Amino acid sequence: MGGTQKKKYERGSVTNYITRNKARKKLSLSLPDFRRLCILKGIYPHEPKHKKKVNKGSTAPRTFYLLKDIRFLLHEPIVGKFRDYKVFVRKLKKAYGKTEYTNVQRLKENKPTYKLDHIVKERYPSFIDALRDVDDALCMCFLFSTFARTGKCHVQTITLCRRLTVEWMNYVIASRSLRKVFISIKGIYYQAEVMGQLITWLVPYQFAHDHPTDVDYRVMATFTELYTTLLGFVNFRLYHSLNLLYPPKLDAKAESELKDENDEDYAMNSESYLEKLSALSTSLATVVATTEEEEAQLDQFPVEDEDMEKMEAREREQKEQEAQKKLLEGHKFFLNREVPREPLAFLIRCFGGEVSWDKSVCIGSTYEMTDESITHQVVDRPNVDKKYINRYYIQPQWVFDCVNAKIVLPVEDYFLGVTLPPHLSPFVEEKDGDYVPPEKLKIMALQRGEKPAQEEEEEEEEDDDEEEEEEEEEEEDEEEEEEENNLKKMEKQRSQGKNLSVKVTAGKVKVENPERLEQEEKAEEKRLAIMMMKKKEKYLYDKIMFGKKRKVREANKLTAKRKAHDDAEKSKKKTKANK
Amino acid sequence: MAANRRMKRMASSQPGFIKLKSVSGDDSLGTTRRKRLNKNKKKNWNKNIDINDVDEFLEDIRHQERTTGGLLSEKTDESLFFLDVGPPKKAERRVAPVEVKMRRGKPVRPLRIDLILQHDSLVAAPKDVLSYQLPNAKKLRRIAQKAEHLAAKGIVPRRQKKLLNLRPVEKTESKAVTDANNNPERDFYDIWAPEIKSTADPWYLQQTRKSRVKRPEKLNAKPSALPAVEVIAPGGSYNPDFFSHQALLQEAHDVEVKKQKAEDKLVRQLAVNKDHLATEETIFREQVEGLVEQEDDDKDEEAGAADDGVIVGAIAQALKKTEKERRKERAEILKEQSRQADKEQTFRQQQLFQLRSIKTSIKQDEADTKVKQIQRKANQEAEKSQPRRLGKLKFQAQDLEVQLSDELAGSLRQLKPEGSVLKDRFKSMQKRNLIEPRERAKFKRRLKVKYQEKRAFREIT
């Protein structure tokens, strides 16, 4: 007994937290300023585990911050700048009220400003850290750069965002690091691999904005403020890693080519350089004159067997990537005016193609439509008046699908007026046993170098489908054992509504196949291993197998459904044709 | 001046001096009677002495000087006399040094008033000495000398330095614009270049706020495990595969159904129960409540009285226990205790034979805890990618962007974008716990608005 009485809520988790309002008062900032500071410094609200304890017995919903975080904020020099800004606004208001316009002028000239460089350095101590967080920055900058200059945010911010995004795109082109692209109803998703980091970003369509009212523009602008600074520094570093000049300069040769056009009527002098850069049609100037790139060979190390496979896989992957980088090299494109110029020019240039457009569409077109060496013309309208014989007229989706498939797809499916095959998302990765849409199977077959048979009649198509299924089957065969295989076959056949084939046929001479023998041996080994399993493990194994089977079953169901759908479509078409 | 005057006087006393005007005062001298006056007062001197002669003389000198530029007596003969040989030729006439302005080919004659006002005296105007004098000339001269001395040494005085510093720098743009964070022309540098380590004492640097406070490592952890950009499901392609599109539609449908259910539930709960509505009978009963005496009440009262009696008795009984009762109670407790101990003893002995089942149960428990642990860990992992409750409002996911089958565009040209990327980004940030979900502040009018018809309008209607 004795001693002072313990007071409630003075020790324990309460001491770790602080409410938002208290934090705000501690920093003597207004709420918007506080919010801004937290965003810039990367300090986020925290949900305590025991809310009632932290909230001193009350259960009212509150925003909490960690006390240590707020204490850290006290050291931030920008806090002082915020206070200065507050005073500045007050003085300005007063000067306006008194109609002292010379004072207004003077005050405006001495408007307090701040830089976020130190914050970027603090939050991202190394370049890789920054690169990991650049997704967000890219999304925001691309978004803001498409805003109309109507006062929703500062025009300067929009211009800066545009500049930074153009720089980024030019970098991606120069480094050929684009991997995937997906046209969705929301916008276009891109994925690039920069210094081993996969970076995904979303670019909205041009002119697609209706400004939603439930979005806090101030918060978004604050994020953008930070992200523009971050992206600028990242761009600088990336350009220097490629030996490119920063801020980017057009190649001297290209510049002289572009000069002779009368570009005054296109853009103001101050803007024309950025516009030329954003045309994405020419390469950039390097710091040192480029020597021929020597292919960096992977160093070979003597490795053990397990690593060998990995090494081989890696090498194969790298080769594939190299091939993808040069995907469109040697192709010459011309974009019709109804085609979205920027994404297509970006894509084509990313994979080494040459691209141009009508002179009136945008600055920086390099050749005209009459050029005889054009191989592909990208058109997005039902028909074209004047056609050249020696070029393909394709729809824009071809370029996107080629990029995702990593091969130059046959152009027949993408000709003018042809119903396009579906645009599949490259971000979906199917595990074995999942349902794979037939279009993807086709592409996979093409990737393997097989040539698909052209389907003309329905019967043939049916056979084809079966073949495809068999292919699928084969893939699964490799991994699964024969018993299950049989089971699955039976299942499939049942799903297709066929009877089991019970027939007596003439015997054939069996040819000994060493490969087959080997396979059988392997299968035998596997079966023995299963038999030797402990009960518990066996149970687990069975469960896994059951799950796999179920997946296969579902996939089969989907394929059957798809077939039915296709058939229905076909029949509909036929009836239409007959009419 | 004095010397000049003296000289003039001397000249006039000489016998050869000729006066321009004949003095008429000489004959009046003899006629007037001499006055007798005191001459011992200066006042009288001025008053009564006749100085006409001196005045006239001086006037005459002034006149000579004005008209001829000097005393006639001092002039040479040549300048005074000339040989008259008829009227002078016109060509020789002296031309006025002032250039004559021409108007319409004719010389412009000066105005008569100008001629009248012209200065025609030949005596030069006296110099204004004061205008030539410098106040503080000596001091200034000394200062100038000192400045020269310093300049020779190359020292710039403080005042001049201040002025030099004040000299406006040619500014093209204001500082605010170039320093601004969002200046489109701002330049970037290699922020991640290896720094040069300063040799100063880190403690000193920290205390003088020259080095920044280190950011706690914990702050670099992301508040959510979600990726920054979540790619839309494959059904969201502009030209989707049939099944993935159906799957996306199904998902959107499920969301809508859930919403609808919640709404319906609310409506159901808010609906008025018909049984609770007042009927005529209940209304009437309410109106006559307490007015009509009922017999039931009396009965109730009686029953209450009976109950009271019983309770009183029980309390009285509980208050007092006899010694015997106490003894009995104690014995009972002891008995119960021993019985309990016996039971435990036998149970322990019996457990020896239950070893196997105990073992299995322990194993079962352990397995259970392991499962629970795994489950908990999985839950924790899942929690990391879940939006947290950070404020008043819960996070609400935005509506799924979906295009119905008939809305799908056949080609890229006809594509109609769905949803807003801005909103998507905003929601993504809320989902990743970067910002708390908020509602737009509602506009609240503080003062009432008063509507008034204008008179003109009222007159018409």
PDB file of C-alpha atoms in Angstrom, chain B residues 133-323:
ATOM      1  CA  GLN B 133      30.193  81.491 -52.056  1.00  0.00           C
ATOM      2  CA  LEU B 134      29.984  77.883 -50.778  1.00  0.00           C
ATOM      3  CA  PRO B 135      28.662  77.181 -47.324  1.00  0.00           C
ATOM      4  CA  ASN B 136      31.028  74.995 -45.347  1.00  0.00           C
ATOM      5  CA  ALA B 137      33.573  75.337 -48.078  1.00  0.00           C
ATOM      6  CA  LYS B 138      36.448  74.651 -45.831  1.00  0.00           C
ATOM      7  CA  LYS B 139      34.937  71.545 -44.324  1.00  0.00           C
ATOM      8  CA  LEU B 140      33.933  70.206 -47.676  1.00  0.00           C
ATOM      9  CA  ARG B 141      37.344  70.825 -49.048  1.00  0.00           C
ATOM     10  CA  ARG B 142      38.863  68.891 -46.197  1.00  0.00           C
ATOM     11  CA  ILE B 143      36.424  66.025 -46.709  1.00  0.00           C
ATOM     12  CA  ALA B 144      37.194  65.937 -50.407  1.00  0.00           C
ATOM     13  CA  GLN B 145      40.854  65.846 -49.655  1.00  0.00           C
ATOM     14  CA  LYS B 146      40.377  62.967 -47.277  1.00  0.00           C
ATOM     15  CA  ALA B 147      38.264  61.066 -49.773  1.00  0.00           C
ATOM     16  CA  GLU B 148      40.960  61.531 -52.363  1.00  0.00           C
ATOM     17  CA  HIS B 149      43.454  60.229 -49.943  1.00  0.00           C
ATOM     18  CA  LEU B 150      41.342  57.132 -49.193  1.00  0.00           C
ATOM     19  CA  ALA B 151      40.606  56.548 -52.852  1.00  0.00           C
ATOM     20  CA  ALA B 152      44.327  56.533 -53.539  1.00  0.00           C
ATOM     21  CA  LYS B 153      44.607  53.818 -50.934  1.00  0.00           C
ATOM     22  CA  GLY B 154      41.712  51.953 -52.461  1.00  0.00           C
ATOM     23  CA  ILE B 155      39.334  52.187 -49.544  1.00  0.00           C
ATOM     24  CA  VAL B 156      35.636  52.662 -50.331  1.00  0.00           C
ATOM     25  CA  PRO B 157      33.787  54.607 -47.647  1.00  0.00           C
ATOM     26  CA  ARG B 158      30.968  52.920 -45.885  1.00  0.00           C
ATOM     27  CA  ARG B 159      28.277  55.110 -47.301  1.00  0.00           C
ATOM     28  CA  GLN B 160      29.333  54.458 -50.830  1.00  0.00           C
ATOM     29  CA  LYS B 161      29.543  50.781 -50.119  1.00  0.00           C
ATOM     30  CA  LYS B 162      25.969  50.826 -48.921  1.00  0.00           C
ATOM     31  CA  LEU B 163      24.915  52.558 -52.080  1.00  0.00           C
ATOM     32  CA  LEU B 164      26.799  50.084 -54.178  1.00  0.00           C
ATOM     33  CA  ASN B 165      25.052  47.282 -52.398  1.00  0.00           C
ATOM     34  CA  LEU B 166      21.739  48.928 -52.958  1.00  0.00           C
ATOM     35  CA  ARG B 167      22.265  49.091 -56.690  1.00  0.00           C
ATOM     36  CA  PRO B 168      19.386  47.181 -58.267  1.00  0.00           C
ATOM     37  CA  VAL B 169      20.366  43.919 -59.916  1.00  0.00           C
ATOM     38  CA  GLU B 170      18.892  43.383 -63.336  1.00  0.00           C
ATOM     39  CA  LYS B 171      16.112  40.928 -62.642  1.00  0.00           C
ATOM     40  CA  THR B 172      14.187  39.307 -65.414  1.00  0.00           C
ATOM     41  CA  GLU B 173      12.015  37.108 -63.266  1.00  0.00           C
ATOM     42  CA  SER B 174      11.015  37.507 -59.679  1.00  0.00           C
ATOM     43  CA  LYS B 175      12.700  35.321 -57.124  1.00  0.00           C
ATOM     44  CA  ALA B 176       9.460  33.689 -56.146  1.00  0.00           C
ATOM     45  CA  VAL B 177       8.938  32.218 -59.585  1.00  0.00           C
ATOM     46  CA  THR B 178      12.404  30.794 -60.079  1.00  0.00           C
ATOM     47  CA  ASP B 179      12.574  29.384 -56.596  1.00  0.00           C
ATOM     48  CA  ALA B 180       9.133  27.862 -56.693  1.00  0.00           C
ATOM     49  CA  ASN B 181       8.814  24.182 -56.363  1.00  0.00           C
ATOM     50  CA  ASN B 182       6.795  23.789 -59.502  1.00  0.00           C
ATOM     51  CA  ASN B 183       8.863  25.957 -61.774  1.00  0.00           C
ATOM     52  CA  PRO B 184       8.782  24.070 -65.076  1.00  0.00           C
ATOM     53  CA  GLU B 185      12.336  25.090 -65.944  1.00  0.00           C
ATOM     54  CA  ARG B 186      13.825  24.006 -62.649  1.00  0.00           C
ATOM     55  CA  ASP B 187      16.975  21.967 -62.854  1.00  0.00           C
ATOM     56  CA  PHE B 188      17.779  18.704 -61.161  1.00  0.00           C
ATOM     57  CA  TYR B 189      21.048  17.261 -60.024  1.00  0.00           C
ATOM     58  CA  ASP B 190      22.420  14.003 -58.758  1.00  0.00           C
ATOM     59  CA  ILE B 191      20.910  13.911 -55.306  1.00  0.00           C
ATOM     60  CA  TRP B 192      22.204  10.413 -54.594  1.00  0.00           C
ATOM     61  CA  ALA B 193      25.822  11.210 -55.318  1.00  0.00           C
ATOM     62  CA  PRO B 194      28.151  10.101 -52.545  1.00  0.00           C
ATOM     63  CA  GLU B 195      28.469  12.947 -50.076  1.00  0.00           C
ATOM     64  CA  ILE B 196      31.679  14.427 -48.871  1.00  0.00           C
ATOM     65  CA  LYS B 197      31.872  13.790 -45.183  1.00  0.00           C
ATOM     66  CA  SER B 198      32.379  16.901 -43.166  1.00  0.00           C
ATOM     67  CA  THR B 199      35.134  16.769 -40.608  1.00  0.00           C
ATOM     68  CA  ALA B 200      33.262  18.801 -38.034  1.00  0.00           C
ATOM     69  CA  ASP B 201      32.138  17.313 -34.790  1.00  0.00           C
ATOM     70  CA  PRO B 202      28.757  15.650 -35.361  1.00  0.00           C
ATOM     71  CA  TRP B 203      27.551  16.662 -31.923  1.00  0.00           C
ATOM     72  CA  TYR B 204      28.336  20.272 -32.669  1.00  0.00           C
ATOM     73  CA  LEU B 205      26.595  20.060 -36.027  1.00  0.00           C
ATOM     74  CA  GLN B 206      23.520  18.545 -34.494  1.00  0.00           C
ATOM     75  CA  GLN B 207      23.321  21.037 -31.669  1.00  0.00           C
ATOM     76  CA  THR B 208      23.712  23.987 -33.992  1.00  0.00           C
ATOM     77  CA  ARG B 209      21.097  22.504 -36.294  1.00  0.00           C
ATOM     78  CA  LYS B 210      23.510  22.285 -39.168  1.00  0.00           C
ATOM     79  CA  SER B 211      22.919  18.586 -39.626  1.00  0.00           C
ATOM     80  CA  ARG B 212      19.449  17.184 -39.981  1.00  0.00           C
ATOM     81  CA  VAL B 213      17.846  14.849 -37.507  1.00  0.00           C
ATOM     82  CA  LYS B 214      18.030  11.286 -38.715  1.00  0.00           C
ATOM     83  CA  ARG B 215      14.815   9.853 -39.998  1.00  0.00           C
ATOM     84  CA  PRO B 216      13.690   6.854 -37.981  1.00  0.00           C
ATOM     85  CA  GLU B 217      13.940   3.635 -39.968  1.00  0.00           C
ATOM     86  CA  LYS B 218      10.436   2.696 -38.996  1.00  0.00           C
ATOM     87  CA  LEU B 219       9.004   5.527 -41.043  1.00  0.00           C
ATOM     88  CA  ASN B 220      10.278   4.000 -44.252  1.00  0.00           C
ATOM     89  CA  ALA B 221       8.002   1.004 -43.834  1.00  0.00           C
ATOM     90  CA  LYS B 222       4.953   1.222 -46.019  1.00  0.00           C
ATOM     91  CA  PRO B 223       1.647   1.276 -44.174  1.00  0.00           C
ATOM     92  CA  SER B 224       0.143  -1.270 -46.519  1.00  0.00           C
ATOM     93  CA  ALA B 225       1.344  -4.247 -48.511  1.00  0.00           C
ATOM     94  CA  LEU B 226      -0.730  -3.316 -51.519  1.00  0.00           C
ATOM     95  CA  PRO B 227       1.062  -2.362 -54.729  1.00  0.00           C
ATOM     96  CA  ALA B 228       0.937   1.252 -55.850  1.00  0.00           C
ATOM     97  CA  VAL B 229      -0.808   0.431 -59.094  1.00  0.00           C
ATOM     98  CA  GLU B 230      -3.392  -2.290 -59.150  1.00  0.00           C
ATOM     99  CA  VAL B 231      -3.992  -3.393 -62.685  1.00  0.00           C
ATOM    100  CA  ILE B 232      -7.619  -3.764 -63.645  1.00  0.00           C
ATOM    101  CA  ALA B 233      -8.963  -7.288 -64.137  1.00  0.00           C
ATOM    102  CA  PRO B 234      -8.584  -8.724 -67.661  1.00  0.00           C
ATOM    103  CA  GLY B 235     -12.281  -8.103 -68.221  1.00  0.00           C
ATOM    104  CA  GLY B 236     -11.543  -4.383 -68.161  1.00  0.00           C
ATOM    105  CA  SER B 237      -9.783  -4.550 -71.494  1.00  0.00           C
ATOM    106  CA  TYR B 238     -11.229  -2.302 -74.158  1.00  0.00           C
ATOM    107  CA  ASN B 239     -11.793  -5.385 -76.288  1.00  0.00           C
ATOM    108  CA  PRO B 240     -12.075  -8.100 -73.675  1.00  0.00           C
ATOM    109  CA  ASP B 241     -12.146 -11.833 -73.908  1.00  0.00           C
ATOM    110  CA  PHE B 242     -15.737 -13.016 -73.466  1.00  0.00           C
ATOM    111  CA  PHE B 243     -15.261 -14.950 -70.247  1.00  0.00           C
ATOM    112  CA  SER B 244     -13.076 -12.508 -68.424  1.00  0.00           C
ATOM    113  CA  HIS B 245     -15.577  -9.810 -69.284  1.00  0.00           C
ATOM    114  CA  GLN B 246     -18.378 -11.946 -67.898  1.00  0.00           C
ATOM    115  CA  ALA B 247     -16.359 -12.592 -64.760  1.00  0.00           C
ATOM    116  CA  LEU B 248     -15.866  -8.863 -64.246  1.00  0.00           C
ATOM    117  CA  LEU B 249     -19.555  -8.232 -64.814  1.00  0.00           C
ATOM    118  CA  GLN B 250     -20.371 -10.911 -62.294  1.00  0.00           C
ATOM    119  CA  GLU B 251     -18.102  -9.276 -59.774  1.00  0.00           C
ATOM    120  CA  ALA B 252     -19.679  -5.887 -60.331  1.00  0.00           C
ATOM    121  CA  HIS B 253     -23.075  -7.488 -60.083  1.00  0.00           C
ATOM    122  CA  ASP B 254     -22.226  -9.079 -56.758  1.00  0.00           C
ATOM    123  CA  VAL B 255     -21.108  -5.754 -55.398  1.00  0.00           C
ATOM    124  CA  GLU B 256     -24.340  -4.141 -56.486  1.00  0.00           C
ATOM    125  CA  VAL B 257     -26.424  -6.926 -54.992  1.00  0.00           C
ATOM    126  CA  LYS B 258     -24.638  -6.546 -51.706  1.00  0.00           C
ATOM    127  CA  LYS B 259     -25.290  -2.832 -51.706  1.00  0.00           C
ATOM    128  CA  GLN B 260     -28.917  -3.364 -52.548  1.00  0.00           C
ATOM    129  CA  LYS B 261     -29.281  -5.858 -49.737  1.00  0.00           C
ATOM    130  CA  ALA B 262     -27.856  -3.460 -47.225  1.00  0.00           C
ATOM    131  CA  GLU B 263     -30.198  -0.771 -48.440  1.00  0.00           C
ATOM    132  CA  ASP B 264     -33.186  -3.064 -48.282  1.00  0.00           C
ATOM    133  CA  LYS B 265     -32.284  -4.095 -44.797  1.00  0.00           C
ATOM    134  CA  LEU B 266     -32.182  -0.516 -43.701  1.00  0.00           C
ATOM    135  CA  VAL B 267     -35.537   0.175 -45.247  1.00  0.00           C
ATOM    136  CA  ARG B 268     -36.960  -2.887 -43.578  1.00  0.00           C
ATOM    137  CA  GLN B 269     -35.660  -1.873 -40.217  1.00  0.00           C
ATOM    138  CA  LEU B 270     -36.934   1.635 -40.547  1.00  0.00           C
ATOM    139  CA  ALA B 271     -40.380   0.555 -41.629  1.00  0.00           C
ATOM    140  CA  VAL B 272     -43.222   1.120 -39.125  1.00  0.00           C
ATOM    141  CA  ASN B 273     -44.629  -2.014 -37.594  1.00  0.00           C
ATOM    142  CA  LYS B 274     -48.355  -2.099 -38.119  1.00  0.00           C
ATOM    143  CA  ASP B 275     -48.950  -3.728 -34.765  1.00  0.00           C
ATOM    144  CA  HIS B 276     -47.474  -0.720 -33.070  1.00  0.00           C
ATOM    145  CA  LEU B 277     -49.778   1.720 -34.753  1.00  0.00           C
ATOM    146  CA  ALA B 278     -52.430   3.232 -32.545  1.00  0.00           C
ATOM    147  CA  THR B 279     -55.920   1.900 -33.092  1.00  0.00           C
ATOM    148  CA  GLU B 280     -59.125   3.586 -32.037  1.00  0.00           C
ATOM    149  CA  GLU B 281     -59.364   1.366 -29.034  1.00  0.00           C
ATOM    150  CA  THR B 282     -55.879   2.129 -27.755  1.00  0.00           C
ATOM    151  CA  ILE B 283     -56.418   5.799 -28.284  1.00  0.00           C
ATOM    152  CA  PHE B 284     -59.612   5.677 -26.282  1.00  0.00           C
ATOM    153  CA  ARG B 285     -58.001   3.693 -23.508  1.00  0.00           C
ATOM    154  CA  GLU B 286     -55.218   6.194 -23.327  1.00  0.00           C
ATOM    155  CA  GLN B 287     -57.692   9.024 -23.047  1.00  0.00           C
ATOM    156  CA  VAL B 288     -59.594   7.487 -20.147  1.00  0.00           C
ATOM    157  CA  GLU B 289     -56.471   6.249 -18.398  1.00  0.00           C
ATOM    158  CA  GLY B 290     -56.809   6.781 -14.648  1.00  0.00           C
ATOM    159  CA  LEU B 291     -60.363   8.075 -14.851  1.00  0.00           C
ATOM    160  CA  VAL B 292     -62.077   4.720 -14.448  1.00  0.00           C
ATOM    161  CA  GLU B 293     -61.348   2.800 -11.229  1.00  0.00           C
ATOM    162  CA  GLN B 294     -60.714  -0.848 -11.784  1.00  0.00           C
ATOM    163  CA  GLU B 295     -61.290  -3.675  -9.419  1.00  0.00           C
ATOM    164  CA  ASP B 296     -58.079  -5.426 -10.317  1.00  0.00           C
ATOM    165  CA  ASP B 297     -56.071  -2.814  -8.508  1.00  0.00           C
ATOM    166  CA  ASP B 298     -57.537  -3.646  -5.125  1.00  0.00           C
ATOM    167  CA  LYS B 299     -56.719  -7.275  -5.516  1.00  0.00           C
ATOM    168  CA  ASP B 300     -53.165  -6.468  -6.421  1.00  0.00           C
ATOM    169  CA  GLU B 301     -52.766  -4.389  -3.344  1.00  0.00           C
ATOM    170  CA  GLU B 302     -53.912  -7.162  -1.115  1.00  0.00           C
ATOM    171  CA  ALA B 303     -51.499  -9.604  -2.688  1.00  0.00           C
ATOM    172  CA  GLY B 304     -48.705  -7.089  -2.180  1.00  0.00           C
ATOM    173  CA  ALA B 305     -49.460  -6.832   1.497  1.00  0.00           C
ATOM    174  CA  ALA B 306     -49.308 -10.595   1.890  1.00  0.00           C
ATOM    175  CA  ASP B 307     -45.932 -10.735   0.171  1.00  0.00           C
ATOM    176  CA  ASP B 308     -44.531  -8.089   2.472  1.00  0.00           C
ATOM    177  CA  GLY B 309     -45.313 -10.163   5.504  1.00  0.00           C
ATOM    178  CA  VAL B 310     -43.449 -13.171   4.156  1.00  0.00           C
ATOM    179  CA  ILE B 311     -40.356 -11.173   3.327  1.00  0.00           C
ATOM    180  CA  VAL B 312     -40.219  -9.658   6.758  1.00  0.00           C
ATOM    181  CA  GLY B 313     -40.316 -13.107   8.310  1.00  0.00           C
ATOM    182  CA  ALA B 314     -37.452 -14.389   6.164  1.00  0.00           C
ATOM    183  CA  ILE B 315     -35.229 -11.518   7.126  1.00  0.00           C
ATOM    184  CA  ALA B 316     -35.916 -12.122  10.774  1.00  0.00           C
ATOM    185  CA  GLN B 317     -35.063 -15.762  10.416  1.00  0.00           C
ATOM    186  CA  ALA B 318     -31.834 -15.046   8.531  1.00  0.00           C
ATOM    187  CA  LEU B 319     -30.651 -12.709  11.184  1.00  0.00           C
ATOM    188  CA  LYS B 320     -30.476 -15.239  13.890  1.00  0.00           C
ATOM    189  CA  LYS B 321     -28.787 -18.643  13.808  1.00  0.00           C
ATOM    190  CA  THR B 322     -28.706 -20.975  16.687  1.00  0.00           C
ATOM    191  CA  GLU B 323     -25.476 -22.483  17.954  1.00  0.00           C
TER     192      GLU B 323
END
